[in-house]
Coordinates of C-alpha atoms and ligand atoms in Angstrom, one line a residue:
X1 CA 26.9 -3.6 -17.2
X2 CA 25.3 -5.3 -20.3
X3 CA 22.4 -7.5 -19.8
X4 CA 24.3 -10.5 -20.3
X5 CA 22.9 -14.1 -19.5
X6 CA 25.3 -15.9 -17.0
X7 CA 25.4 -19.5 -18.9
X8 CA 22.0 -20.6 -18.9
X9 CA 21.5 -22.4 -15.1
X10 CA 18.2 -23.9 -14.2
X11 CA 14.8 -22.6 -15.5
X12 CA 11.8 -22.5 -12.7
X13 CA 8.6 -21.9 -12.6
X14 CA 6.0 -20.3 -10.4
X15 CA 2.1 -20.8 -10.1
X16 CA 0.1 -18.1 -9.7
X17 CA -1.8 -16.8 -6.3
X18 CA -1.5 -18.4 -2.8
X19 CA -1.5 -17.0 0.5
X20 CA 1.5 -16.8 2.5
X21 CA 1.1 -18.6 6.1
X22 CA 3.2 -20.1 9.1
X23 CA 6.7 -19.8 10.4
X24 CA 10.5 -19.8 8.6
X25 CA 13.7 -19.2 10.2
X26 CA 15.2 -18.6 6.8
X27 CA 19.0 -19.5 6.0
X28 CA 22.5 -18.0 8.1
X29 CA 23.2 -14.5 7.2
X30 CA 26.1 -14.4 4.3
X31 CA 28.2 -11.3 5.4
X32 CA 28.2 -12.7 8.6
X33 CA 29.3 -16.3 7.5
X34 CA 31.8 -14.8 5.6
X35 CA 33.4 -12.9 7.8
X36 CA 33.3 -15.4 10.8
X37 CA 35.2 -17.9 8.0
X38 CA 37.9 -15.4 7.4
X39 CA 38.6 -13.8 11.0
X40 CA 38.2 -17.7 12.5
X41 CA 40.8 -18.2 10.1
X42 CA 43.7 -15.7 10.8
X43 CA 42.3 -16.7 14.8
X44 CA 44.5 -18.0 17.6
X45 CA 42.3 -21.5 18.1
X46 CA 39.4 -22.7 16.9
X47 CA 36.0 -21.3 16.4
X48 CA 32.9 -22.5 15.9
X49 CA 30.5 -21.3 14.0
X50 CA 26.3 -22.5 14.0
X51 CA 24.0 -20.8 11.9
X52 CA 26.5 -20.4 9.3
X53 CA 25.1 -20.0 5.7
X54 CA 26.1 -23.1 3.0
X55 CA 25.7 -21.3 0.2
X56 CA 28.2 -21.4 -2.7
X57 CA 29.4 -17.7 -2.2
X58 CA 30.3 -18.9 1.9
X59 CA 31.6 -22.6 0.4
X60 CA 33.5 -20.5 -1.7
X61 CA 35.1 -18.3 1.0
X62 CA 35.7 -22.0 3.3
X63 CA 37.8 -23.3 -0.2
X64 CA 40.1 -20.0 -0.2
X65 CA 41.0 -20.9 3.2
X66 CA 41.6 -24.9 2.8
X67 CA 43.7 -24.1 -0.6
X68 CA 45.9 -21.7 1.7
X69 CA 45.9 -24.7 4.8
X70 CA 43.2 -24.5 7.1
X71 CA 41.4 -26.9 8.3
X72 CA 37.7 -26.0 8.3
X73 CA 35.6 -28.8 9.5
X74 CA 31.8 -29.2 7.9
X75 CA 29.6 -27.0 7.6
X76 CA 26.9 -29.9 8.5
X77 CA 23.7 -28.5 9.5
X78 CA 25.3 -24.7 9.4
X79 CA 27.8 -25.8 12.2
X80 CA 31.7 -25.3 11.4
X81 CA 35.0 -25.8 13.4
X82 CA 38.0 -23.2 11.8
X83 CA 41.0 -24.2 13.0
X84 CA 42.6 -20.9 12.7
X85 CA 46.2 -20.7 11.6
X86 CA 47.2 -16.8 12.9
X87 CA 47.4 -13.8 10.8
X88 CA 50.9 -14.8 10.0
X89 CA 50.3 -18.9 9.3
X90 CA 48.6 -19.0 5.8
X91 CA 50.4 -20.5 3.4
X92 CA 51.1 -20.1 -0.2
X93 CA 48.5 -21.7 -2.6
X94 CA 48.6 -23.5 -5.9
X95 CA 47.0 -22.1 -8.7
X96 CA 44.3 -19.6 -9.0
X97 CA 41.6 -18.9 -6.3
X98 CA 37.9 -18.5 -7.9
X99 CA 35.8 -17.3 -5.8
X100 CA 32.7 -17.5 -8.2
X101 CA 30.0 -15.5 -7.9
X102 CA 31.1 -13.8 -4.7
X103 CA 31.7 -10.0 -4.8
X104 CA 32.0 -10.2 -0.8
X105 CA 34.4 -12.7 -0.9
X106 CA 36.7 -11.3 -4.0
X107 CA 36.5 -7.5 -2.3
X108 CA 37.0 -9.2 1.3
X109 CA 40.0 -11.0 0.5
X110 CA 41.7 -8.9 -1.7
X111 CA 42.4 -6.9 1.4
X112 CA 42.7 -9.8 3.8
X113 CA 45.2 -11.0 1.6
X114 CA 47.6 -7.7 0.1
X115 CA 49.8 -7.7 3.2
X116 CA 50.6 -11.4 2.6
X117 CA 54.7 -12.7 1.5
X118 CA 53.7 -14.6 -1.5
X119 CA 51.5 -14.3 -4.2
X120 CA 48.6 -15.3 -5.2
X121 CA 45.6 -14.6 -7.6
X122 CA 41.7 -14.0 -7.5
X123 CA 39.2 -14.6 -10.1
X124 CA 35.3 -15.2 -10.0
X125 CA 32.7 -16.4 -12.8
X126 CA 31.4 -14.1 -16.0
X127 CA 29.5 -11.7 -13.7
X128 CA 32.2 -10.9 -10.9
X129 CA 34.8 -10.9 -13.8
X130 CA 32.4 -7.9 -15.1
X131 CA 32.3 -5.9 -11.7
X132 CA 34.0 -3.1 -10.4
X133 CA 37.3 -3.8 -8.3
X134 CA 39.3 -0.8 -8.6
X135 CA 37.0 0.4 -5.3
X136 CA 39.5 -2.0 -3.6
X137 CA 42.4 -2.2 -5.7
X138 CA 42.8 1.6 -5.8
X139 CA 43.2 2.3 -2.1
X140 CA 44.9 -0.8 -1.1
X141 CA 47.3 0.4 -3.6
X142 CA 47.5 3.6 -1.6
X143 CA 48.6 1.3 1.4
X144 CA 51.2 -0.1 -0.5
X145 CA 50.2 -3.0 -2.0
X146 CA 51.3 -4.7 -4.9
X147 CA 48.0 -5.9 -7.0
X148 CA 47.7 -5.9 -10.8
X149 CA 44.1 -6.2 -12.4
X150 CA 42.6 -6.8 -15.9
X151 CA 41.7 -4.0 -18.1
X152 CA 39.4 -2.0 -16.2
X153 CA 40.3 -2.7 -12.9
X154 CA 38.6 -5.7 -13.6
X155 CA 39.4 -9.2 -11.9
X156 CA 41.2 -11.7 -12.0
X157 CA 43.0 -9.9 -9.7
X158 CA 47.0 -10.5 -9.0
X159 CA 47.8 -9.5 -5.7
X160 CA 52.7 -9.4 -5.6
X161 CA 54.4 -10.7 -2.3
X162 CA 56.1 -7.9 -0.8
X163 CA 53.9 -5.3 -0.8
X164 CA 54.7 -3.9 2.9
X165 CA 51.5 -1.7 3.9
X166 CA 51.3 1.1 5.7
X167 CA 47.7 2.5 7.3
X168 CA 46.1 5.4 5.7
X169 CA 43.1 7.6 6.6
X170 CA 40.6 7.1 3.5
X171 CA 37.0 8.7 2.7
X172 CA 35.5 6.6 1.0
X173 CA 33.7 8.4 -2.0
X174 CA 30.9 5.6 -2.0
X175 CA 28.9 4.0 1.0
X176 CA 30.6 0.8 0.8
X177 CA 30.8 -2.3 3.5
X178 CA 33.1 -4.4 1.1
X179 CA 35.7 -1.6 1.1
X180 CA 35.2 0.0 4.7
X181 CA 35.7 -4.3 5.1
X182 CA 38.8 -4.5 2.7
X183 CA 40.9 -1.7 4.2
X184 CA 40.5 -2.8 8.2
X185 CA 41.1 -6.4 7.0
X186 CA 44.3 -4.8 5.3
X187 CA 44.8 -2.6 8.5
X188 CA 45.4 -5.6 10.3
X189 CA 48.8 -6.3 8.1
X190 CA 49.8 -2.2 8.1
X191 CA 52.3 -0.4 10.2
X192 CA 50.1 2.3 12.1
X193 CA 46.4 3.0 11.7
X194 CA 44.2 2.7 9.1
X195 CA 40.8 4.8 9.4
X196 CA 38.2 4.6 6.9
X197 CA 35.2 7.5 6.8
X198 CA 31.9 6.7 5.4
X199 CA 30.1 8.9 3.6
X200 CA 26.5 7.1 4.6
X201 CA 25.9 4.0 7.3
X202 CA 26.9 1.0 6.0
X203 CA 26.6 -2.7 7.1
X204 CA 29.3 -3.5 10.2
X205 CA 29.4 -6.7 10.7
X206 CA 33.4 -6.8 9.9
X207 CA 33.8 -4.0 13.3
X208 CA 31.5 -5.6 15.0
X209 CA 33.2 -9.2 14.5
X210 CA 36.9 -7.9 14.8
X211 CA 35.9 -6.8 18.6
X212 CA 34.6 -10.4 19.1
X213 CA 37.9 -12.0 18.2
X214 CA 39.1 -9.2 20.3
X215 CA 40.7 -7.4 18.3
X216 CA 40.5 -3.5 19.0
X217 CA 38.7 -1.5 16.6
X218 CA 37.3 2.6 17.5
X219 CA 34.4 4.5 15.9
X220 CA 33.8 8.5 15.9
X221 CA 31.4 9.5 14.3
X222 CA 31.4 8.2 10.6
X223 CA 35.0 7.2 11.0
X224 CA 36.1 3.6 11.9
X225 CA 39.6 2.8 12.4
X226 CA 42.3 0.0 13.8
X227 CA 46.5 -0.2 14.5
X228 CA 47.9 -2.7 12.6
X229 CA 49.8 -5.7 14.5
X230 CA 47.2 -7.3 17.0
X231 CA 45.8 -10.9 16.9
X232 CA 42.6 -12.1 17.2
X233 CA 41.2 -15.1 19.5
X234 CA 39.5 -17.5 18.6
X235 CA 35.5 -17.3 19.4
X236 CA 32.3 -18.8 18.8
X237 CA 29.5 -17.4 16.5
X238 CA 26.0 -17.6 16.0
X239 CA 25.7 -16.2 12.3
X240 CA 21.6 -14.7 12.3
X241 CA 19.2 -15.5 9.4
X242 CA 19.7 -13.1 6.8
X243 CA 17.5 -10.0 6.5
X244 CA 18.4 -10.1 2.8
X245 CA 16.9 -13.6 2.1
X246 CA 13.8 -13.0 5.2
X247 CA 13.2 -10.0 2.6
X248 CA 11.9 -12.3 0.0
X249 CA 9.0 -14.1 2.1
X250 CA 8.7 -10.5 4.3
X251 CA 7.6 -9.3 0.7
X252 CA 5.4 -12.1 -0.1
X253 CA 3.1 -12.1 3.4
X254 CA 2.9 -8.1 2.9
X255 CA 1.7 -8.0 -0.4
X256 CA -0.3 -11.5 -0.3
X257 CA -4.1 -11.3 1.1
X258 CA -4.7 -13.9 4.0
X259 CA -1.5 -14.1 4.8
X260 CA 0.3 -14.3 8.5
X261 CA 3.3 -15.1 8.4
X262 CA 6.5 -15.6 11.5
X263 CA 9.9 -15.4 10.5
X264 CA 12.2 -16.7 13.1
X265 CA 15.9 -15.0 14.3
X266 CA 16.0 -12.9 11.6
X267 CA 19.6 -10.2 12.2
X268 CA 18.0 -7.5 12.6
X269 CA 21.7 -5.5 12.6
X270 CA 20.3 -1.3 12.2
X271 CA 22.6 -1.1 9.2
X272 CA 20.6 -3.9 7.7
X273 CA 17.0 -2.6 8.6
X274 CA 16.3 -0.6 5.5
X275 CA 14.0 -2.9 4.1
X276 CA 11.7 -3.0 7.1
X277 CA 11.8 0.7 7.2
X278 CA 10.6 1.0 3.6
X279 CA 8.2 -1.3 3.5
X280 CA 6.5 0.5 6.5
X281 CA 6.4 4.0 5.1
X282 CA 4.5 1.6 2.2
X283 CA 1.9 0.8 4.5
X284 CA 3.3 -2.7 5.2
X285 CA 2.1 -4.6 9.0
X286 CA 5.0 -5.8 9.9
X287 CA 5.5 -6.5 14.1
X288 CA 9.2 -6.4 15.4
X289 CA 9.2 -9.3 18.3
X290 CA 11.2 -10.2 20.7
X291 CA 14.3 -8.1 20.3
X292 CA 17.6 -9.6 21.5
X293 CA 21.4 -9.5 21.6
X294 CA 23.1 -13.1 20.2
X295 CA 27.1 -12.6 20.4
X296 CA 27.5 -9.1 19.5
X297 CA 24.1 -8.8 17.1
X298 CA 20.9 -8.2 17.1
X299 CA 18.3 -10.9 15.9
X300 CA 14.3 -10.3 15.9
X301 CA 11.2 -12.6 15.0
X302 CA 9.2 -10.6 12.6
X303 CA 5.3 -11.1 12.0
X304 CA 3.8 -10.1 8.5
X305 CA 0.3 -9.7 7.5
X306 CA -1.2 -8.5 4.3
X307 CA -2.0 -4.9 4.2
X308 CA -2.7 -2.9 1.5
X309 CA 0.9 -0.6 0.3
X310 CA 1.4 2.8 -1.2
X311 CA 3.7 3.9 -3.7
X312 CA 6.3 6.4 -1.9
X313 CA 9.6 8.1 -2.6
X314 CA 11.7 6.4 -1.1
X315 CA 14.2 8.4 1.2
X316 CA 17.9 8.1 0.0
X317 CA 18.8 7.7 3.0
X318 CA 17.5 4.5 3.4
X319 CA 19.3 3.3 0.0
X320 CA 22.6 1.5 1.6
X321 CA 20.7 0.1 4.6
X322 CA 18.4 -1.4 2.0
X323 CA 20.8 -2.6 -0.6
X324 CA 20.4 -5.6 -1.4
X325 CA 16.9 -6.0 -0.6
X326 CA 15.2 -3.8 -4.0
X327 CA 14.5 -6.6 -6.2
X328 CA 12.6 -7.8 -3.5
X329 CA 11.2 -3.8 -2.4
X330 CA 10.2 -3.7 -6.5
X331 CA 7.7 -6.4 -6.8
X332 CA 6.0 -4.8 -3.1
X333 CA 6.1 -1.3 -5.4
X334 CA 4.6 -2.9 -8.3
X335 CA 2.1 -4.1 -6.0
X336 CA 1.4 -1.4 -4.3
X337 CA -1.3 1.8 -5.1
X338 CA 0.2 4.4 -7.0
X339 CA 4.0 5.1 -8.3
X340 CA 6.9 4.2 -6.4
X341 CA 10.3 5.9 -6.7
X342 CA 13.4 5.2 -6.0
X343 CA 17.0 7.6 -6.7
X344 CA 20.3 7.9 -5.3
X345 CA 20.8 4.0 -6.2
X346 CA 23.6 4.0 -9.2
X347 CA 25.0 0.8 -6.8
X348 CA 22.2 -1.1 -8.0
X349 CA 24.2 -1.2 -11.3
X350 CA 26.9 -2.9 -10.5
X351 CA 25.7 -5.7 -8.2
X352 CA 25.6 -9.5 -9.3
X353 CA 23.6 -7.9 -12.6
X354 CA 22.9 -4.4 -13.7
X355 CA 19.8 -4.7 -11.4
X356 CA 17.6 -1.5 -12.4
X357 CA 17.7 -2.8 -15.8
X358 CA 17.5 -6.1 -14.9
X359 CA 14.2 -6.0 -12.7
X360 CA 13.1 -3.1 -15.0
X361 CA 12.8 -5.8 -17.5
X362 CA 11.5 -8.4 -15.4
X363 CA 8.6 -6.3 -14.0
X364 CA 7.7 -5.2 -17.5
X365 CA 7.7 -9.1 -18.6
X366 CA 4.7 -8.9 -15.5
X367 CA 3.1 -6.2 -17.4
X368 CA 4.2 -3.6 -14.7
X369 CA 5.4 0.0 -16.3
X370 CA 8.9 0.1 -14.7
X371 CA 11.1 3.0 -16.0
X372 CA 14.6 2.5 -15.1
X373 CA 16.6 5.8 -14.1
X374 CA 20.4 6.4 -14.3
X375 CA 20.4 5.8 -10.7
X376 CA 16.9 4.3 -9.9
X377 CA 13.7 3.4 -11.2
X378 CA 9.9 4.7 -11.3
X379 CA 7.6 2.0 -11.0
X380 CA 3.6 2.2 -11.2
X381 CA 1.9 -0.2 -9.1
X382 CA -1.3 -2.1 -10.3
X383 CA -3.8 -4.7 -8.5
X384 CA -2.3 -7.4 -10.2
X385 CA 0.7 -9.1 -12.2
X386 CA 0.5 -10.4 -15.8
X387 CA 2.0 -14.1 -15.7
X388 CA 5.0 -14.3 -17.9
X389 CA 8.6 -15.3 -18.3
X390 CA 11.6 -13.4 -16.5
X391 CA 15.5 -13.8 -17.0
X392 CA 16.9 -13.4 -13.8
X393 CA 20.3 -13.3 -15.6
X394 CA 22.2 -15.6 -13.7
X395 CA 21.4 -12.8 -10.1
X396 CA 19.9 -15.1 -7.0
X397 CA 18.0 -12.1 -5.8
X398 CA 16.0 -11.1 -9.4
X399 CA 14.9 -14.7 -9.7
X400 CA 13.8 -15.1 -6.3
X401 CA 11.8 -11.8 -6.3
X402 CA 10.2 -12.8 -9.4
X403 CA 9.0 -16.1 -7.6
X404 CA 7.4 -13.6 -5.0
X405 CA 5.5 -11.8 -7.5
X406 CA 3.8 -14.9 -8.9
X407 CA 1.5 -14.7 -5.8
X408 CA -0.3 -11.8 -7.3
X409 CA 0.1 -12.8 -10.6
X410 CA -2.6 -13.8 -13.3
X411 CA -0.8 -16.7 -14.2
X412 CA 2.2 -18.9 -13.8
X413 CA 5.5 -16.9 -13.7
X414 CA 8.5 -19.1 -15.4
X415 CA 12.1 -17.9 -14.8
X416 CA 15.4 -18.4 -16.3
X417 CA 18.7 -18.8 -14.7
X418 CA 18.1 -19.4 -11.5
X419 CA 20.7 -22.3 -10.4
X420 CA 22.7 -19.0 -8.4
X421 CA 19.9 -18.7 -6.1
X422 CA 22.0 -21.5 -4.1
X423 CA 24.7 -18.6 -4.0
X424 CA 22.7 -17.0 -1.1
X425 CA 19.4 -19.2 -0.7
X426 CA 20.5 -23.1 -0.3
X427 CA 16.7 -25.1 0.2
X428 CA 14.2 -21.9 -1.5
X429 CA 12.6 -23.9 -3.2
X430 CA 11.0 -26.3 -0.4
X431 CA 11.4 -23.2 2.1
X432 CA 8.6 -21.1 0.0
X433 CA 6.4 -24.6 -0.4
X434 CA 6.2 -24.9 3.4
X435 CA 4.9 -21.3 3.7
X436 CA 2.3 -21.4 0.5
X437 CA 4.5 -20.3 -2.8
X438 CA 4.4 -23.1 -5.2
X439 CA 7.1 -23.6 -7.3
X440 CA 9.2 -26.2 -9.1
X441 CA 12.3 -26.4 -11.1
X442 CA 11.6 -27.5 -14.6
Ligands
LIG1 C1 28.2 -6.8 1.6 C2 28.1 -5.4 1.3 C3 27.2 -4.9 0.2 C4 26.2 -5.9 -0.2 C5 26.8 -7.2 -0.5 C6 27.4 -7.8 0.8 C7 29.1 -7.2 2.6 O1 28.0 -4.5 -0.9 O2 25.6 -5.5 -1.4 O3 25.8 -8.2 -0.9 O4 29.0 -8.4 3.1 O5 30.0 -6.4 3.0 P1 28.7 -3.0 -0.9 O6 29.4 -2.8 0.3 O7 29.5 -3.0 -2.1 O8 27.5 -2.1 -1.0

């Protein structure tokens, strides 16, 4: 993917130093919001959802559903009533569905949607419209679906009526949530069972959901698979903060002198826990409190102090529990003593931007040496951060890292494009000021 600006959003900017201090309970966790939208949904009754995330990429999601004839009341204060039609009581939409900025949401639906008897079409903003579909397309094809896309396997995506599916047993050749997701969400619509082997651990919220709305689902070993034909009930949810937006202020108390820092009911999901692991082979303090179960996940409070961090190679095993957190993990490497590496991450490439080139550039615009890889990057840490200017490229998570690493920074850090930080993190903004990280849209 090119380094291509995604239409010039808001520009912020940062002031330099700070200590990070207090207590956050950070926004709703967005694969869980999206999924509790989509199986409430296709539910027998309603569910209600609290906690639930009102970002654009989750608003987005809550529109698919109304356009097909849901009702979805709110989300006010992240609570939300879906009055759920049945897997068999959608009905046919007018027009085209854009879903944005939302890879979850495009690769979600496209499977939720290829057993259905009419047609209907996806499409998402300049950077979704640049990433890579055919991971979906390609197998659900295999089931029997009907779906044409632009050159490239590119969206917009056209998903025919008719397509009658049929389960199949698929290794996936990547570690993928959003297409282990797509295929049981298919599954659901196919004759027989569909079983879907991983080739690493990856996030599973969608199994761990579908057994909420009770809806059978089986795991051995690295295989997960469901018979087609059941129905969910309806449920009620209590959608976690994210790990991936707790990872920005996580980053900033562990790399911030002074600082002590809380973060509140954080998910805390072991397919989501690669960041913490990473950050404490780095040296990071980091205290795991008050471990519990809430409706079929596990939240934790986290407390953060400042500790000094050391570069490391960081294990590839740890890459897809970790995924979305690196922008954030890079600015705690380029803070950190000695060189940090990271391989066995060509996914990083094709996220919401090209993010090892991406943060590459941004950490260099701090005066960091950052050498991107094909599939990672080598970065030397150093006491401290050059101010500068950083183009997030339209991606939530570059900008909001970059806002992290203005507390070690020399002076203010000013960054471009950062309006799709509401995608994931409605409120950052006034969040970071209540916890010490000054910042203001210019
Ligand atoms: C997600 C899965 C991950 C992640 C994305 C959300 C999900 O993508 O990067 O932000 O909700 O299933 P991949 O499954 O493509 O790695």
């Amino acid at each position: 993917m090119s380094l291509t600006a995604n239409g010039g959003g808001e520009t912020w900017q940062f002031q330099p130093g700070g200590s990070v201090r207090g207590e956050l309970r950070v926004p709703g966790d967005k694969s869980i919001s999206h999924r509790a939208v989509m199986l409430g949904a296709l539910a027998q009754g309603s569910t209600e959802i609290a906690g639930l995330l009102e970002g654009a990429d989750v608003l987005a999601t809550i529109e698919v559903f109304r356009r097909l004839g849901v009702t979805i009341e709110g989300p006010q204060y992240g609570r939300a009533v879906v009055h759920g039609v049945g897997r068999h009581g959608l009905r046919e939409p007018e027009g085209v569905l854009d879903v944005g900025n939302s890879g979850t949401s495009m690769r979600l639906l496209c499977g939720l949607f290829a057993g259905l008897p009419f047609d209907l079409t996806l499409t998402g903003d300049e950077s979704l419209r640049r990433r890579p579909m055919g991971r979906v397309t390609e197998p659900l094809t295999q089931m029997g679906a009907k779906i044409t896309t632009a050159e490239g396997g590119l969206a917009p995506l056209h998903l025919a009526a008719g397509g009658e599916l049929t389960g199949i047993s698929y290794h996936m050749p990547l570690a993928s949530a959003q297409v282990k997701s797509a295929l049981l969400l298919a599954g659901m619509y196919a004759r027989g069972r569909t079983c879907v082997t991983e080739p690493a651990p990856t996030r599973d919220h969608t199994e761990r959901m579908l057994a909420g709305f009770g809806y059978s689902v089986q795991r051995h070993g690295d295989t997960v698979c469901l018979e087609g034909g059941g129905t969910l009930s309806a449920t009620s949810i209590d959608v976690p903060s994210d790990i991936s937006s707790a990872a920005f202020p996580m980053v900033a108390a562990a790399i911030t002198p002074g600082s002590d820092l809380t973060l509140r009911h954080v998910g805390w999901n072991p397919t989501r826990t690669g960041v913490y692991e990473i950050l404490r082979l780095m040296g990071a303090a980091i205290e795991v409190l008050a471990t519990r179960e809430v409706g079929g996940e596990t939240v934790a409070d986290l407390h953060i102090q400042h500790a000094p961090l050391r570069g490391i190679h960081i294990p590839e095993e740890l890459v897809p529990l970790a995924i979305d957190e690196f922008p954030a993990l890079f600015v705690a490497a380029a803070c950190a003593q000695g060189e940090t590496v990271l391989t066995g991450a060509a996914e990083l490439r094709v996220k919401e931007s090209d993010r090892i080139a991406v943060m590459a550039e941004a950490l260099q615009s701090l005066g960091v040496s950052a050498e991107p890889q094909d599939d990672g990057v080598r970065i030397q840490g150093q006491p401290n951060l050059q101010g500068g200017r950083v183009n997030s490229y339209g991606d939530h998570r570059i900008a909001m890292a970059a806002a992290v690493a203005s507390l070690r920074a020399e002076g203010p850090v000013t960054i471009a494009d950062c309006a799709n930080v509401a995608t994931s993190y409605p409120g950052f903004i006034s969040q970071m000021a209540e916890i010490g990280i000054c910042g203001s849209s210019l």
